[in-house]
Short mmCIF file of N, CA and C in Angstrom, two decimals:
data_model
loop_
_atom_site.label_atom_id
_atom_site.label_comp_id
_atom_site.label_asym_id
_atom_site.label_seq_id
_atom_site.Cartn_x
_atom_site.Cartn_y
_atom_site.Cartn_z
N UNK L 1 0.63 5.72 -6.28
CA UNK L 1 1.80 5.70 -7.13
C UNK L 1 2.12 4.25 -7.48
N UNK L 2 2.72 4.21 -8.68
CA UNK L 2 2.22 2.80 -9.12
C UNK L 2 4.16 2.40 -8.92
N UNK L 3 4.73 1.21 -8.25
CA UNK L 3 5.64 0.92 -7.85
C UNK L 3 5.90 -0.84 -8.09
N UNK L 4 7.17 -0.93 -7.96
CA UNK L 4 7.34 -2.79 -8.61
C UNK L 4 8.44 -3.31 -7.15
N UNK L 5 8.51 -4.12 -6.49
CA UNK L 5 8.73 -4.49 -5.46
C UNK L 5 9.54 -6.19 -6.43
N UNK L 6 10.57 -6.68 -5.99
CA UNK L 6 11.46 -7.75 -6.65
C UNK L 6 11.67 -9.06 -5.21
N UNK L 7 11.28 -10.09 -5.24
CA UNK L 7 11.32 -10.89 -3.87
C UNK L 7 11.57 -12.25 -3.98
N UNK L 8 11.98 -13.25 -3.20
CA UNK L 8 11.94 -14.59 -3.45
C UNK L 8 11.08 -15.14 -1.76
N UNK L 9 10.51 -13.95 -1.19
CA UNK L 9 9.57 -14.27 -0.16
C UNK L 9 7.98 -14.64 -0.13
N UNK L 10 7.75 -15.92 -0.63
CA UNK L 10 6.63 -15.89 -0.96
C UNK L 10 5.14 -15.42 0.33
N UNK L 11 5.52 -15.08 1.37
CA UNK L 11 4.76 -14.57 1.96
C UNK L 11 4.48 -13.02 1.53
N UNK L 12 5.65 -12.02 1.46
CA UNK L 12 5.59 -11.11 1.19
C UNK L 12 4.89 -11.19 -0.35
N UNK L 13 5.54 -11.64 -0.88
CA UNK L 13 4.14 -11.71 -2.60
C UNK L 13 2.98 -11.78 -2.24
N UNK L 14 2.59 -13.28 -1.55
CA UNK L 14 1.44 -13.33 -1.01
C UNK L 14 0.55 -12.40 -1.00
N UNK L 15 1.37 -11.43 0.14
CA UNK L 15 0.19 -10.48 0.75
C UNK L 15 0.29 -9.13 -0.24
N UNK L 16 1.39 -9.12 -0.91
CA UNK L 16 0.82 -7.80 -1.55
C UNK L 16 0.03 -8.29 -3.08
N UNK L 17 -0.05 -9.74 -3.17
CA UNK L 17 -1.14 -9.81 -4.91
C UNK L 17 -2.47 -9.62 -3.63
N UNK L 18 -2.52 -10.09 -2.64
CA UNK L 18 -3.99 -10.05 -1.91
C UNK L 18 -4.42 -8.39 -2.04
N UNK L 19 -3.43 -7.61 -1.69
CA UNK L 19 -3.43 -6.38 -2.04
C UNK L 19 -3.84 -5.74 -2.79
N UNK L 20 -3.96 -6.60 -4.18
CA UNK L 20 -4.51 -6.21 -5.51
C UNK L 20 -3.48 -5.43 -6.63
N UNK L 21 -2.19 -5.71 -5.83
CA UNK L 21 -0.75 -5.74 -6.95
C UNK L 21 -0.92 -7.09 -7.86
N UNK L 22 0.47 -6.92 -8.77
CA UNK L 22 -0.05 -7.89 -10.06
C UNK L 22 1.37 -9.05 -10.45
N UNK L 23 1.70 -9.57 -10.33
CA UNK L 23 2.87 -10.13 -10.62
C UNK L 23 2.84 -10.64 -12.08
N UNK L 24 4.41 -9.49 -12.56
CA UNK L 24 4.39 -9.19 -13.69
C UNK L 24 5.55 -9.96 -14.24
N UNK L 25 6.00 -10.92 -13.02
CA UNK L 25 7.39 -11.46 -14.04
C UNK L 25 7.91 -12.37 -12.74
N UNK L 26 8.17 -14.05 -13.50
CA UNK L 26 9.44 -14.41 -12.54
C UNK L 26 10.61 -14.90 -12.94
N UNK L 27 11.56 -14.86 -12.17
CA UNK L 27 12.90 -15.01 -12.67
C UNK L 27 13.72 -16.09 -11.73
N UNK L 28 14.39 -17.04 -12.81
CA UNK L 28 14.97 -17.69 -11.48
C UNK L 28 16.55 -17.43 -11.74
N UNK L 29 17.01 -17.54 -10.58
CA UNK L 29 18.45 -17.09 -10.14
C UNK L 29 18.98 -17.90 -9.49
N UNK L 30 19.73 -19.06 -9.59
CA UNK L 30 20.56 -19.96 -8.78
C UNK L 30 19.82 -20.44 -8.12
N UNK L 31 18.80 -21.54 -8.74
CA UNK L 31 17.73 -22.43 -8.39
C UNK L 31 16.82 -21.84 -7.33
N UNK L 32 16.76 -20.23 -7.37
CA UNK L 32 15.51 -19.61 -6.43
C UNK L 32 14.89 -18.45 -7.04
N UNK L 33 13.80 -18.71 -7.08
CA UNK L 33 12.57 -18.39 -8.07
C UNK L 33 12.63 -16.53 -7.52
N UNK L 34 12.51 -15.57 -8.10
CA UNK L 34 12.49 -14.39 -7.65
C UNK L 34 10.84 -13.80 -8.11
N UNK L 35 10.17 -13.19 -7.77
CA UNK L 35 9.16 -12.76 -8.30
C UNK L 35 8.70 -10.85 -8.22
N UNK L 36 8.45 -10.89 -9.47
CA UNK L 36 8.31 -9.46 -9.85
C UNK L 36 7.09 -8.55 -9.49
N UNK L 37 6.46 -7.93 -8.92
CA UNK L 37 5.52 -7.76 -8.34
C UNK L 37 5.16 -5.96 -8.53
N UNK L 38 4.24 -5.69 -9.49
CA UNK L 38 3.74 -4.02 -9.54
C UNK L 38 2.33 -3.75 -9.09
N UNK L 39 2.16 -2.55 -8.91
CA UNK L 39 0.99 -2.18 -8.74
C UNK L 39 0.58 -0.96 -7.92
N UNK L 40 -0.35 -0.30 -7.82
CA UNK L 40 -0.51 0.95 -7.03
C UNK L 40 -0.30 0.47 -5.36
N UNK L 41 0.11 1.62 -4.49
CA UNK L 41 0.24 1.06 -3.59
C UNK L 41 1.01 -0.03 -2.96
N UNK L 42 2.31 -1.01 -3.55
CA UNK L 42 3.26 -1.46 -3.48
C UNK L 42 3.63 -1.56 -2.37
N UNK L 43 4.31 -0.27 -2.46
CA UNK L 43 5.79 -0.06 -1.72
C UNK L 43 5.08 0.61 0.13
N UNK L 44 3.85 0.69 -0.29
CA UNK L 44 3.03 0.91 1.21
C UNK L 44 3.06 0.19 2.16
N UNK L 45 2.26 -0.78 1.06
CA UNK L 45 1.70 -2.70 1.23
C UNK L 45 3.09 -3.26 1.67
N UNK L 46 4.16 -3.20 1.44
CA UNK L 46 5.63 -3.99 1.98
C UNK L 46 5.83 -3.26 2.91
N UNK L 47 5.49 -1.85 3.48
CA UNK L 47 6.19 -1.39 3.98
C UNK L 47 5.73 -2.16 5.48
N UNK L 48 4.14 -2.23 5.20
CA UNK L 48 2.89 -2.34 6.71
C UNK L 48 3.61 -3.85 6.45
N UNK L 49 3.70 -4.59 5.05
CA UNK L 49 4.30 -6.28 5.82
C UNK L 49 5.51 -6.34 6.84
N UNK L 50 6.48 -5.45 6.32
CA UNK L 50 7.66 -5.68 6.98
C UNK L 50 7.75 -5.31 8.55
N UNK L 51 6.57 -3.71 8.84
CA UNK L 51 6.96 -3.54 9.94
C UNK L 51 5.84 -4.58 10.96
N UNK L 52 5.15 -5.51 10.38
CA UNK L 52 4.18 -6.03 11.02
C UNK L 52 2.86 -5.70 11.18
N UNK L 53 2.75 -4.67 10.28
CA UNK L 53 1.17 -4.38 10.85
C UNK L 53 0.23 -4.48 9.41
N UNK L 54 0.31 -5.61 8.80
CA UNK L 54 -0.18 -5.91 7.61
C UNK L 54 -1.29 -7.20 7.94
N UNK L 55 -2.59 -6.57 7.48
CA UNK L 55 -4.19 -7.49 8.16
C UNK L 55 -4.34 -7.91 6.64
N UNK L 56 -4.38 -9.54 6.52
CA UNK L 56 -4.70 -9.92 5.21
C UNK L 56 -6.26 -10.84 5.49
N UNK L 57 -6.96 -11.28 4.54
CA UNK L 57 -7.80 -12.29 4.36
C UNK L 57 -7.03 -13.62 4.28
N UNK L 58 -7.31 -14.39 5.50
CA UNK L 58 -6.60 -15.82 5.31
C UNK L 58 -6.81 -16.97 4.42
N UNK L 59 -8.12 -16.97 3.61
CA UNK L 59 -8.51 -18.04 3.07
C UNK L 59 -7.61 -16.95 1.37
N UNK L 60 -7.90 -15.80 1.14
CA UNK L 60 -6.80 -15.28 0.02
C UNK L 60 -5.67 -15.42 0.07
N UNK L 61 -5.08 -15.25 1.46
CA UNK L 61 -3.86 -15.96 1.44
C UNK L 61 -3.15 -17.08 1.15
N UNK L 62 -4.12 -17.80 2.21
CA UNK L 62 -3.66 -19.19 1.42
C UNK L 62 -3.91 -19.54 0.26
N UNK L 63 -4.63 -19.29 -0.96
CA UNK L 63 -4.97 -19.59 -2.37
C UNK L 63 -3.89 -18.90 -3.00
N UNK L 64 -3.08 -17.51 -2.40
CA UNK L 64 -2.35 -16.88 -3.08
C UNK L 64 -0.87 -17.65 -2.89
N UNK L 65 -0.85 -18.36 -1.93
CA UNK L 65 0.20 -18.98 -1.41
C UNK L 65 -0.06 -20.17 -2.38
N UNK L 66 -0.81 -21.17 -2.10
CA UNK L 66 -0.95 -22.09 -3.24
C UNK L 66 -0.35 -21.96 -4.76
N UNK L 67 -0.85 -20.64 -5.02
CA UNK L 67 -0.60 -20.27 -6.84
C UNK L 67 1.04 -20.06 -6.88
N UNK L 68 1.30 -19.31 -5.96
CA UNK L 68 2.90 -18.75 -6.03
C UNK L 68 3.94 -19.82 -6.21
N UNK L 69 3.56 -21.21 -5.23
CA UNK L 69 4.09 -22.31 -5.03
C UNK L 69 3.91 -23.11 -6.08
N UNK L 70 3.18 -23.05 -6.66
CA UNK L 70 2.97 -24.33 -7.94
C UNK L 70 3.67 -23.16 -9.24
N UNK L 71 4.06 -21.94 -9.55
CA UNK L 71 4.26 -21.17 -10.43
C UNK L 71 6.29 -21.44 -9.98
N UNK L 72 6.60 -21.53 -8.72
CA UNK L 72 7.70 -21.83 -7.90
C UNK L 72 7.95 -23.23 -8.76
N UNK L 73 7.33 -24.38 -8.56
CA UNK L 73 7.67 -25.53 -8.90
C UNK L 73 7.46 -25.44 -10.67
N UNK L 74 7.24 -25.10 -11.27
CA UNK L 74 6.90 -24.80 -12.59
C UNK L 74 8.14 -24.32 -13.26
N UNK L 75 8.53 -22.95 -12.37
CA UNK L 75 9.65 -22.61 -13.35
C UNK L 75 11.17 -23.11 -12.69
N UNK L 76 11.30 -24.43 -11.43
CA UNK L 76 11.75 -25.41 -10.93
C UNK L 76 12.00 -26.27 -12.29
N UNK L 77 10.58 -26.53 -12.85
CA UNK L 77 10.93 -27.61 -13.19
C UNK L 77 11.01 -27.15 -14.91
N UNK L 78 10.87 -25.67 -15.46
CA UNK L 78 11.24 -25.25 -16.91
C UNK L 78 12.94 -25.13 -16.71
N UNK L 79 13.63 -24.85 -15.51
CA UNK L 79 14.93 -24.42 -15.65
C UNK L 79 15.87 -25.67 -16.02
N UNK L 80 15.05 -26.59 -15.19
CA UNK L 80 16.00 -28.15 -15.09
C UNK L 80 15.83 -28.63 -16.07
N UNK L 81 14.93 -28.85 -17.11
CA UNK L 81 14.50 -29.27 -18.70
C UNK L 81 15.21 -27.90 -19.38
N UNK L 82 15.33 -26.61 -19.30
CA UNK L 82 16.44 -26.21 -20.10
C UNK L 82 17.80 -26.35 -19.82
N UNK L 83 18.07 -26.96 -18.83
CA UNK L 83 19.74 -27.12 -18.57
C UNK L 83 19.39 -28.80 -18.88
N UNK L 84 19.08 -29.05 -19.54
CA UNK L 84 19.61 -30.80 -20.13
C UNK L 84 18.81 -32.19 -19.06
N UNK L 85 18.15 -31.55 -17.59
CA UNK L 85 17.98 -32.37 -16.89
C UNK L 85 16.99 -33.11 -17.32
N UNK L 86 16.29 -34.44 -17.73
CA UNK L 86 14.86 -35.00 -18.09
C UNK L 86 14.00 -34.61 -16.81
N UNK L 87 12.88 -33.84 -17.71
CA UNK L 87 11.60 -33.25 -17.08
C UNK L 87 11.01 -34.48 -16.03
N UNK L 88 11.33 -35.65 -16.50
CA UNK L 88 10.37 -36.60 -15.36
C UNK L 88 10.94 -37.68 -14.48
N UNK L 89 12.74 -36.87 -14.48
CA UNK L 89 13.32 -37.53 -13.28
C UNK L 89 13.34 -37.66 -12.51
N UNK L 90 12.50 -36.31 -10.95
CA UNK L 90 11.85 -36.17 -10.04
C UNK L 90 10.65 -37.11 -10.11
N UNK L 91 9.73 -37.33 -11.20
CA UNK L 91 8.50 -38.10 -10.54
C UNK L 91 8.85 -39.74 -10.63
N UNK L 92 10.17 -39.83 -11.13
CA UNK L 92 10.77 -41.24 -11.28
C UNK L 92 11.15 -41.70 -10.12
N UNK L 93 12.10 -40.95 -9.80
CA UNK L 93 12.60 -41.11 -8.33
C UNK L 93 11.85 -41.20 -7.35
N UNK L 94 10.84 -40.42 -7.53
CA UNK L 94 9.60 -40.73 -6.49
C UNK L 94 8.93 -41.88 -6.00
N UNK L 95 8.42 -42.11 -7.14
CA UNK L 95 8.16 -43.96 -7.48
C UNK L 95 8.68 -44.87 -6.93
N UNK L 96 9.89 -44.73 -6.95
CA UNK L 96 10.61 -45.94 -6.92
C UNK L 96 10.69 -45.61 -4.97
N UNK L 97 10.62 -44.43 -4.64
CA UNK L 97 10.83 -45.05 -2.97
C UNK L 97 9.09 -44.89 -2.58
N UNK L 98 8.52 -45.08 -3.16
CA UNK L 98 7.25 -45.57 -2.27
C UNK L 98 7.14 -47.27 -2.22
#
């Protein structure tokens, strides 16, 4: 049964795109990224994460973790360039304390 699961847990995403669910949308909400997540088998896949008994591939994991996090900092950094902030004030600030 094909089901959509809504989260700002990027572990739980994680393991259910490893799953072979699809993330179909993200949304941010008071500077925290929410992510939209469908696919057959869903609401199974969260169920075995939550109660603990969810066996993933670790090297998928971590690549899935990687993608989620840079898609995290992405729409970080589309929200702050649509609310007026300059896009390259973070890598400014950076600079200057090394």
């Amino acid at each position: 049964m094909m089901s959509a699961i809504e989260t700002t847990d990027i572990f739980r995403g994680a393991y259910l795109l490893t799953q072979g669910a699809r993330l179909t949308d993200t949304r941010t909400h008071r500077n925290q990224v929410r992510f939209v997540i469908e696919g057959e088998g869903v609401s199974e896949h969260d169920e075995r994460y939550r109660l603990g008994l969810a066996l993933v591939n670790p090297v998928a994991l971590r690549e899935t973790l990687n993608l989620l996090r840079d898609l995290i900092f992405e729409r970080l950094r589309q929200e702050k360039t649509s609310n007026g902030a300059h896009p390259r004030a973070r890598d400014r600030a950076a600079q200057v304390q090394r």
